[in-house]
Each structure stands twice: as C-alpha cells, then as structure tokens.
Amino acid sequence: MLFRSGEPFPLFQRMRRVRASVHRALDLRLWPRDESGLYFLLGLLNSLMAVAASDLGFAVAAEKLAQAGWAYATILDHQPLMAQVQTELATITYWSGRPDESRRHAECGLDLLGRGPNAAQMHLHRARATARLGDVTAARRAIAAAAEARDRDHHDEVLEVAGEFGFSLASQHYLAGAALAEAPGAERDAAAELELAIAMYDLGPGSDGDHSFGCAARARTTLAATRLRDGQLDAVTPAIAPVLALPRAQRIDSIAAGLTHLHGELTRPQYRDAAGARDLTEQIRLFLRETAVGGSQAGPGGAQAGPAVPAGLRPAWMAWMARRAPTARPGPRSAGGSAGRLPWRSGSGRRTGGLCRGPARAAPPAAGAGGPGLAGRPRGNAAPARWRRSRPVRRRPPGGPRL
C-alpha cells in the first residue's frame, strides 16, 4: 500500500494494470449501477496514481491524473470524491511552488465538503499555503477551523476507504506544525505541533486512521528546519536521522524537497564553520544523490538526483498518461469565467461540474485526438458508453444462417 510502504513506482505499475482492467470492463454492457461503481473506482485509482506520480517527481503528470479523477467524480456528482481530488491538487501545486493555486484548490474543496477529517485536511492545506503567502493571521484561523471541522461527525464512501483517503490525528498535527513553520516567529508553536505528530507516528496507527509514511518523514524534516531557524543546531541531527536512513525507493520528491530546504538553511553564514553543520550537509548531499525521484529534481550543488524510474520508460509513461487525461481542467474558483467547467451530466440528469470555476490551464487537443466531435468529453475508454461509436451490426443475409 502506497500510504504505508512509501515505494511509489511499483505500486503505480500495479494501479495502472488494475485501471486497465476496469477500462476493459467498461467496454462491456453493464447495468447503470455497475457502471457507476466502476466510475467511482476509476476516480479513486486516478487520485492514487496522482499521488504516486507526484512522489516520483512528475508534477505535470500528477495533475493530469488528478484531472481524470475529477472527471469521473463529476460524472457521478460525487462531492466527497470531488473534494478528495481538490485535496490532491492542493498538495501537488504546493510542492510545485504554487501556494496561491494550492490555497484556491483547498478552498474549492471546502465548498464541497465542510466537516469531518478530510475537511480538516483541506483547512490545513489552506493554512499552509496562506502562511507561505505571508498571511499568518489567516493561517492561524484556518488551523482553528480544522480542529472544529474534525470534531463535527461525518461519514462518506471516500472516508470509508481509509489509507490515502483518510486523515489521522497525527497527520493533522503535522500539517498544523508545517503551516506554523512557514510563519516568522512561530517556531516554538510549530515545533510543539511537530513533536506531538512525531510522537503519535512512533506509536503506530490508532483508531483515528492509518498513518502516512510521507507525512511522518516530512514532519521530521520540517521539525529539523524549524529547530535550525531557532538556533538549535544540536537538535537537528536526532530529528532527521531516521529520514537519512531511508532506502532509495522511499526517498520521494517531497522528502527530497524538505531536505534540500534544510541544506539551504545549513549553508547560512552562522552555521558555515560549525563542524556539526558540515557533517550534516554532507549526509544530506549523499542522500539526495540517489532518490526515487524520476523528474528534474536536482540535489544541492547541482547534483542530479538519480531516478528510480527506468529512463527508457519515462517518455512512453508520460505520453500514456496524457492520452488518458480529460481535456478540461478542474480549475480553482475565481472571479473569471467558466472555461474550466466540465459539461457532463450526472446520473440524475442535471448538469454537474463547474463547482471550481477558473480559466483553463491549457488549450484542449485538436478534434480527432480522441475521436471526431468529442472535444470536452472523456477520451477513449474513459467515455461513457453512450458517447462511444457503436460497433457495426452484422446482418443475416436472406435465407442464410444467423451470424
């Protein structure tokens, strides 16, 4: 399981095979309720594959996969699943250096889901992005709102899946600490939240849900950077020692990004001549030389991180994901038009999509890329049966045998 093992590439391959099986099943004649169940499964699979692609350093591919998940969730008019996709997009855009988009995705998700653990997660994504943008007061309000949202009882189909689709109390303390770590002068409050999160991770999963492998590692890197800014150089090494011991397959993109940031803090003039800082800098440099990242992640000093993804597979993999992605993008809500709206109808017959309006990020492919007259609709096997071209009917010749 990706949530616990932290090895994204082999799991991405397995999910790809499962998704291909679901696509083949959709080519059959199905009852509407069975087709809806497969669409729900495809929404979950695309969301999980987006997480794996992001962990491997393919942010663009991760966004395309999340868009595909949004397409299926919109067809079903499944608001918890739509909110989950917005959560994944908030995470992807934050680690891609776009905190403003991350905040808008989180706010869009909160329009769809306002209570329960996953609503608390979206509040904290908004808090972290807002703190990165410099609004510390709004970030603290979002952290308080997250605690209130978690206390409000809520159950849905996505939350019952658990794992990546849940949100434990330990991860809530981690994200609260990560948001406070972005705020100047809040180092002590951030360290308190992060230390509590690490202690809960060390105890193992509880009744509040599974623990995230990535969040547990990022909590340590964030705590180390927070302690370093507070002048506690001796407390940095104990915090990140378990992270530096991770095998290559578990050195995902967000962990590498956290350690790259920590490396930058260690190169400041006040730590440049410290013996402990020099040793720690060398350990981080060696860690970043071999990671699971298959994108353009580069370590400190320009050293390219070695991809765990076979180099020959990457072009075909990216092209395959581009073919599977829908043409419309689930843009964040803004004052702009509705270019990002999805024109599909749900099973109830009413129009859905457009819940997160915003300008389209890219022009749709030319007509013919997924079949004539299908612009704005899911391509290939992702299209509902009523949009697929019917197969030719074989007719029995007069007086001949039935074919």
Coordinates of C-alpha atoms in Angstrom, one line a residue:
M1 CA 0.0 0.0 0.0
L2 CA 1.4 3.4 -1.1
F3 CA 0.3 5.0 2.2
R4 CA 2.4 2.8 4.3
S5 CA 5.2 1.4 2.1
G6 CA 6.4 4.6 0.5
E7 CA 7.5 2.9 -2.7
P8 CA 5.5 4.6 -5.4
F9 CA 6.8 3.2 -8.6
P10 CA 6.0 -0.5 -8.3
L11 CA 2.6 0.5 -6.8
F12 CA 2.0 2.9 -9.7
Q13 CA 2.6 -0.1 -12.1
R14 CA 0.1 -2.2 -10.2
M15 CA -2.5 0.5 -10.2
R16 CA -2.0 1.0 -13.9
R17 CA -2.8 -2.7 -14.6
V18 CA -5.9 -2.5 -12.3
R19 CA -7.1 0.6 -14.1
A20 CA -6.7 -1.1 -17.5
S21 CA -8.8 -3.9 -16.3
V22 CA -11.5 -1.5 -15.2
H23 CA -11.4 0.2 -18.6
R24 CA -11.9 -3.2 -20.3
A25 CA -14.9 -3.9 -18.0
L26 CA -16.4 -0.6 -19.0
D27 CA -16.4 -1.8 -22.7
L28 CA -19.0 -4.4 -21.7
R29 CA -22.7 -3.9 -21.5
L30 CA -23.3 -3.1 -17.8
W31 CA -26.2 -2.1 -15.6
P32 CA -26.1 1.6 -14.7
R33 CA -25.4 0.9 -11.0
D34 CA -22.4 -1.3 -12.0
E35 CA -21.1 1.4 -14.4
S36 CA -21.3 4.0 -11.6
G37 CA -19.4 1.7 -9.3
L38 CA -16.6 1.4 -11.9
Y39 CA -16.5 5.2 -12.4
F40 CA -16.1 5.6 -8.6
L41 CA -13.3 3.1 -8.6
L42 CA -11.6 4.9 -11.5
G43 CA -11.9 8.2 -9.6
L44 CA -10.1 6.6 -6.6
L45 CA -7.4 4.9 -8.8
N46 CA -6.6 8.1 -10.7
S47 CA -6.3 10.0 -7.4
L48 CA -3.9 7.4 -6.0
M49 CA -1.9 7.4 -9.2
A50 CA -1.6 11.2 -9.0
V51 CA -0.1 10.8 -5.5
A52 CA 2.4 8.2 -6.8
A53 CA 3.3 10.4 -9.8
S54 CA 3.8 13.4 -7.6
D55 CA 6.0 11.3 -5.3
L56 CA 8.2 10.4 -8.3
G57 CA 8.6 14.0 -9.2
F58 CA 6.2 14.1 -12.2
A59 CA 4.1 17.1 -11.1
V60 CA 2.5 17.7 -14.5
A61 CA 1.6 14.0 -14.9
A62 CA 0.2 14.0 -11.4
E63 CA -2.1 17.0 -12.2
K64 CA -3.4 15.2 -15.4
L65 CA -4.2 12.1 -13.4
A66 CA -6.0 14.2 -10.8
Q67 CA -8.0 15.8 -13.6
A68 CA -9.0 12.4 -14.8
G69 CA -10.2 11.6 -11.2
W70 CA -12.1 14.9 -11.2
A71 CA -13.8 13.9 -14.5
Y72 CA -15.2 10.6 -13.0
A73 CA -16.2 12.3 -9.8
T74 CA -18.0 15.0 -11.7
I75 CA -19.8 12.4 -13.9
L76 CA -21.1 10.8 -10.7
D77 CA -21.8 14.1 -9.0
H78 CA -19.9 12.6 -6.0
Q79 CA -18.9 15.6 -3.9
P80 CA -16.7 13.8 -1.3
L81 CA -14.7 12.3 -4.2
M82 CA -14.5 15.7 -5.9
A83 CA -13.2 17.2 -2.6
Q84 CA -10.6 14.5 -2.4
V85 CA -9.3 15.4 -5.9
Q86 CA -9.1 19.0 -4.9
T87 CA -7.1 18.0 -1.8
E88 CA -4.6 16.1 -4.0
L89 CA -4.3 19.1 -6.3
A90 CA -3.7 21.4 -3.4
T91 CA -0.8 19.1 -2.3
I92 CA 0.6 18.8 -5.8
T93 CA 0.6 22.6 -6.5
Y94 CA 2.1 23.4 -3.1
W95 CA 5.1 21.1 -3.7
S96 CA 5.4 22.5 -7.2
G97 CA 5.9 26.0 -5.7
R98 CA 2.5 27.4 -6.4
P99 CA 1.0 28.2 -3.0
D100 CA -1.7 30.5 -4.4
E101 CA -3.1 27.7 -6.6
S102 CA -2.8 25.4 -3.6
R103 CA -4.9 27.7 -1.5
R104 CA -7.6 28.0 -4.1
H105 CA -7.8 24.3 -4.6
A106 CA -8.2 23.8 -0.8
E107 CA -11.0 26.5 -0.7
C108 CA -12.7 24.8 -3.7
G109 CA -12.7 21.5 -1.8
L110 CA -14.1 23.2 1.3
D111 CA -17.1 24.3 -0.8
L112 CA -17.8 20.6 -1.5
L113 CA -17.1 19.2 2.0
G114 CA -17.3 21.2 5.2
R115 CA -17.0 18.6 8.0
G116 CA -15.0 15.6 9.1
P117 CA -11.3 14.7 8.9
N118 CA -10.9 15.3 5.2
A119 CA -12.4 18.8 5.6
A120 CA -9.9 19.4 8.4
Q121 CA -7.1 18.4 6.0
M122 CA -8.3 21.0 3.4
H123 CA -8.4 23.7 6.1
L124 CA -4.7 22.9 6.9
H125 CA -3.7 22.9 3.2
R126 CA -5.2 26.3 3.0
A127 CA -3.4 27.3 6.2
R128 CA 0.0 26.2 4.9
A129 CA -0.4 27.9 1.6
T130 CA -1.7 31.1 3.2
A131 CA 1.3 31.1 5.6
R132 CA 3.6 30.7 2.7
L133 CA 2.0 33.7 1.1
G134 CA 2.6 35.8 4.3
D135 CA -0.9 36.0 5.9
V136 CA -0.1 34.5 9.3
T137 CA -3.4 35.6 10.9
A138 CA -5.5 33.8 8.3
A139 CA -3.3 30.7 8.6
R140 CA -4.0 30.5 12.4
R141 CA -7.7 30.9 11.7
A142 CA -7.6 28.0 9.3
I143 CA -5.8 25.8 11.8
A144 CA -8.5 26.6 14.4
A145 CA -11.2 25.8 11.7
A146 CA -9.5 22.5 11.0
A147 CA -9.9 21.4 14.7
E148 CA -13.6 22.4 14.6
A149 CA -14.2 20.6 11.3
R150 CA -12.7 17.4 12.7
D151 CA -15.0 17.5 15.8
R152 CA -18.0 17.6 13.5
D153 CA -19.1 14.0 12.8
H154 CA -19.1 12.9 9.2
H155 CA -19.0 9.7 7.2
D156 CA -18.9 9.1 3.4
E157 CA -17.8 6.4 0.9
V158 CA -14.4 8.0 0.4
L159 CA -13.6 8.2 4.1
E160 CA -14.5 4.5 4.5
V161 CA -11.8 3.5 2.0
A162 CA -9.2 4.9 4.5
G163 CA -5.5 4.9 3.8
E164 CA -4.7 7.8 1.5
F165 CA -8.3 8.8 1.6
G166 CA -8.4 9.3 5.4
F167 CA -6.6 11.8 7.6
S168 CA -5.2 10.7 11.0
L169 CA -4.9 13.0 14.0
A170 CA -1.1 12.7 13.8
S171 CA -1.1 14.0 10.2
Q172 CA -3.4 16.8 11.4
H173 CA -0.8 17.9 13.9
Y174 CA 1.9 17.6 11.3
L175 CA 0.1 19.9 8.8
A176 CA -0.6 22.4 11.6
G177 CA 3.0 22.4 12.5
A178 CA 4.1 22.7 8.8
A179 CA 1.8 25.7 8.4
L180 CA 3.1 27.4 11.6
A181 CA 6.7 26.7 10.4
E182 CA 6.0 29.0 7.4
A183 CA 5.2 31.9 9.7
P184 CA 8.0 34.0 11.0
G185 CA 8.3 34.0 14.8
A186 CA 6.1 30.9 15.3
E187 CA 9.0 28.4 15.6
R188 CA 8.1 27.3 19.1
D189 CA 4.4 26.7 18.3
A190 CA 5.4 24.8 15.1
A191 CA 7.9 22.6 17.0
A192 CA 5.3 21.7 19.6
E193 CA 2.9 20.5 16.9
L194 CA 5.5 18.6 15.0
E195 CA 6.9 16.9 18.1
L196 CA 3.4 15.8 19.0
A197 CA 2.9 14.5 15.5
I198 CA 6.2 12.5 15.5
A199 CA 5.3 11.0 18.9
M200 CA 1.9 9.8 17.6
Y201 CA 3.6 8.4 14.4
D202 CA 6.1 6.5 16.6
L203 CA 3.2 4.9 18.5
G204 CA 1.7 3.5 15.3
P205 CA -1.7 3.7 13.7
G206 CA -4.7 4.2 16.1
S207 CA -8.4 4.2 15.8
D208 CA -8.3 7.6 14.1
G209 CA -6.9 6.2 10.9
D210 CA -3.7 4.9 9.2
H211 CA -0.5 6.9 9.3
S212 CA 1.0 8.4 6.3
F213 CA 4.6 7.3 5.5
G214 CA 5.3 10.6 3.7
C215 CA 3.8 12.8 6.4
A216 CA 5.8 11.0 9.1
A217 CA 9.1 11.7 7.2
R218 CA 8.2 15.3 6.3
A219 CA 7.3 16.0 9.9
R220 CA 10.9 15.2 10.8
T221 CA 12.4 17.3 8.1
T222 CA 10.1 20.2 8.9
L223 CA 11.0 19.9 12.6
A224 CA 14.7 19.9 11.8
A225 CA 14.4 23.1 9.7
T226 CA 12.3 24.7 12.5
R227 CA 14.9 23.9 15.2
L228 CA 17.7 25.2 13.0
R229 CA 15.9 28.5 12.5
D230 CA 15.5 28.7 16.3
G231 CA 19.3 28.2 16.7
Q232 CA 19.2 24.6 17.9
L233 CA 21.8 23.0 15.7
D234 CA 22.4 20.1 18.0
A235 CA 18.7 19.1 17.9
V236 CA 18.7 18.8 14.1
T237 CA 20.6 15.5 13.6
P238 CA 18.3 13.5 16.0
A239 CA 15.2 14.7 14.2
I240 CA 16.3 13.7 10.7
A241 CA 18.4 10.6 11.5
P242 CA 15.5 8.2 10.6
V243 CA 14.9 10.1 7.4
L244 CA 18.5 9.9 6.2
A245 CA 18.4 6.1 6.8
L246 CA 15.6 5.6 4.3
P247 CA 16.2 3.3 1.3
R248 CA 16.3 4.8 -2.1
A249 CA 12.8 3.6 -3.2
Q250 CA 11.3 5.6 -0.3
R251 CA 13.1 8.9 -0.9
I252 CA 10.1 10.5 -2.6
D253 CA 10.0 14.0 -4.0
S254 CA 8.5 15.9 -1.1
I255 CA 11.1 14.4 1.3
A256 CA 13.9 15.4 -1.1
A257 CA 12.5 18.9 -1.3
G258 CA 12.4 19.2 2.5
L259 CA 16.0 18.1 2.9
T260 CA 17.0 20.4 0.1
H261 CA 15.5 23.3 2.0
L262 CA 17.3 22.1 5.2
H263 CA 20.5 22.0 3.2
G264 CA 20.0 25.6 2.3
E265 CA 19.5 26.6 5.9
L266 CA 22.7 24.8 6.9
T267 CA 24.7 26.8 4.4
R268 CA 23.9 30.2 6.1
P269 CA 26.9 32.1 7.4
Q270 CA 26.2 31.4 11.1
Y271 CA 26.4 27.6 10.5
R272 CA 29.0 27.5 7.7
D273 CA 32.0 26.9 10.1
A274 CA 30.2 24.6 12.5
A275 CA 31.6 21.0 12.4
G276 CA 28.1 19.5 13.0
A277 CA 26.7 21.5 10.2
R278 CA 29.4 20.4 7.7
D279 CA 28.8 16.7 8.6
L280 CA 25.1 17.0 8.3
T281 CA 25.4 18.9 5.0
E282 CA 27.5 16.1 3.6
Q283 CA 24.9 13.4 4.7
I284 CA 22.1 15.3 3.0
R285 CA 24.1 15.7 -0.2
L286 CA 24.8 11.9 -0.3
F287 CA 21.1 11.3 0.4
L288 CA 20.0 13.4 -2.5
R289 CA 22.3 11.8 -4.9
E290 CA 20.1 8.7 -5.1
T291 CA 16.3 9.2 -4.6
A292 CA 13.1 7.8 -6.0
V293 CA 12.5 11.0 -7.9
G294 CA 12.3 10.5 -11.7
G295 CA 11.7 14.1 -12.7
S296 CA 14.1 17.0 -12.9
Q297 CA 14.9 17.1 -9.1
A298 CA 18.4 18.2 -8.6
G299 CA 20.3 18.0 -5.3
P300 CA 22.4 20.7 -3.7
G301 CA 25.4 21.8 -5.7
G302 CA 23.7 20.9 -9.0
A303 CA 23.9 17.1 -8.5
Q304 CA 21.2 15.4 -10.4
A305 CA 19.1 13.0 -8.3
G306 CA 19.2 9.6 -9.7
P307 CA 15.8 8.4 -11.0
A308 CA 14.4 5.1 -9.7
V309 CA 12.2 5.1 -12.8
P310 CA 13.9 3.4 -15.8
A311 CA 14.9 6.2 -18.1
G312 CA 13.5 4.5 -21.2
L313 CA 10.1 4.2 -19.7
R314 CA 9.5 7.8 -18.9
P315 CA 8.6 9.2 -22.4
A316 CA 6.1 6.4 -23.0
W317 CA 4.7 6.7 -19.5
M318 CA 4.1 10.4 -19.8
A319 CA 2.5 10.0 -23.3
W320 CA 0.2 7.3 -21.9
M321 CA -1.0 9.5 -19.1
A322 CA -1.6 12.4 -21.4
R323 CA -3.8 10.2 -23.6
R324 CA -5.9 9.1 -20.6
A325 CA -6.4 12.6 -19.2
P326 CA -9.6 14.6 -19.9
T327 CA -9.4 17.9 -21.8
A328 CA -10.9 20.2 -19.2
R329 CA -9.0 21.1 -16.1
P330 CA -10.7 21.4 -12.6
G331 CA -9.6 25.0 -12.1
P332 CA -9.9 26.7 -8.7
R333 CA -12.8 29.0 -8.1
S334 CA -12.0 32.6 -9.2
A335 CA -13.7 35.7 -10.5
G336 CA -13.0 34.6 -14.1
G337 CA -15.3 32.9 -16.5
S338 CA -16.2 29.2 -16.6
A339 CA -13.7 27.9 -19.1
G340 CA -12.8 25.1 -16.8
R341 CA -16.3 23.8 -16.5
L342 CA -17.0 20.2 -17.3
P343 CA -20.1 19.8 -19.5
W344 CA -21.1 16.3 -18.4
R345 CA -24.3 15.2 -16.8
S346 CA -24.7 13.1 -13.7
G347 CA -26.9 10.0 -13.4
S348 CA -29.6 12.3 -12.0
G349 CA -29.8 14.0 -15.4
R350 CA -28.8 17.5 -14.2
R351 CA -25.6 19.3 -15.2
T352 CA -22.6 18.9 -13.0
G353 CA -19.1 20.3 -13.0
G354 CA -18.2 24.0 -12.8
L355 CA -18.1 23.8 -9.0
C356 CA -14.5 25.1 -9.1
R357 CA -14.5 27.6 -11.8
G358 CA -11.4 29.1 -13.3
P359 CA -9.6 29.7 -16.5
A360 CA -8.5 26.6 -18.4
R361 CA -4.8 25.9 -18.0
A362 CA -4.2 24.6 -21.4
A363 CA -5.9 24.5 -24.8
P364 CA -7.8 21.3 -25.5
P365 CA -6.3 18.9 -28.0
A366 CA -7.4 19.2 -31.6
A367 CA -10.5 17.5 -32.7
G368 CA -9.7 14.0 -33.7
A369 CA -7.3 13.2 -30.9
G370 CA -9.9 11.2 -29.1
G371 CA -12.4 10.8 -31.9
P372 CA -14.4 13.3 -34.0
G373 CA -16.9 15.5 -32.2
L374 CA -15.8 14.5 -28.7
A375 CA -14.0 17.7 -27.6
G376 CA -14.6 18.5 -23.9
R377 CA -15.6 14.9 -23.2
P378 CA -13.5 12.0 -21.7
R379 CA -11.4 10.2 -24.3
G380 CA -11.1 6.6 -25.2
N381 CA -12.3 4.1 -22.7
A382 CA -13.0 6.9 -20.2
A383 CA -16.0 8.0 -22.2
P384 CA -19.4 6.7 -21.1
A385 CA -20.9 4.1 -23.4
R386 CA -23.5 6.4 -24.9
W387 CA -20.6 8.6 -26.3
R388 CA -18.7 5.7 -27.9
R389 CA -19.0 4.9 -31.5
S390 CA -21.3 2.0 -31.9
R391 CA -20.0 -1.2 -33.4
P392 CA -21.2 -2.2 -36.9
V393 CA -24.2 -4.6 -36.9
R394 CA -23.7 -7.8 -38.7
R395 CA -26.9 -8.6 -40.5
R396 CA -28.0 -12.1 -41.6
P397 CA -28.2 -12.5 -45.4
P398 CA -31.7 -13.5 -46.7
G399 CA -32.1 -17.2 -46.2
G400 CA -28.7 -17.6 -44.7
P401 CA -27.6 -18.8 -41.2
R402 CA -27.8 -16.5 -38.3
L403 CA -24.4 -14.9 -37.8

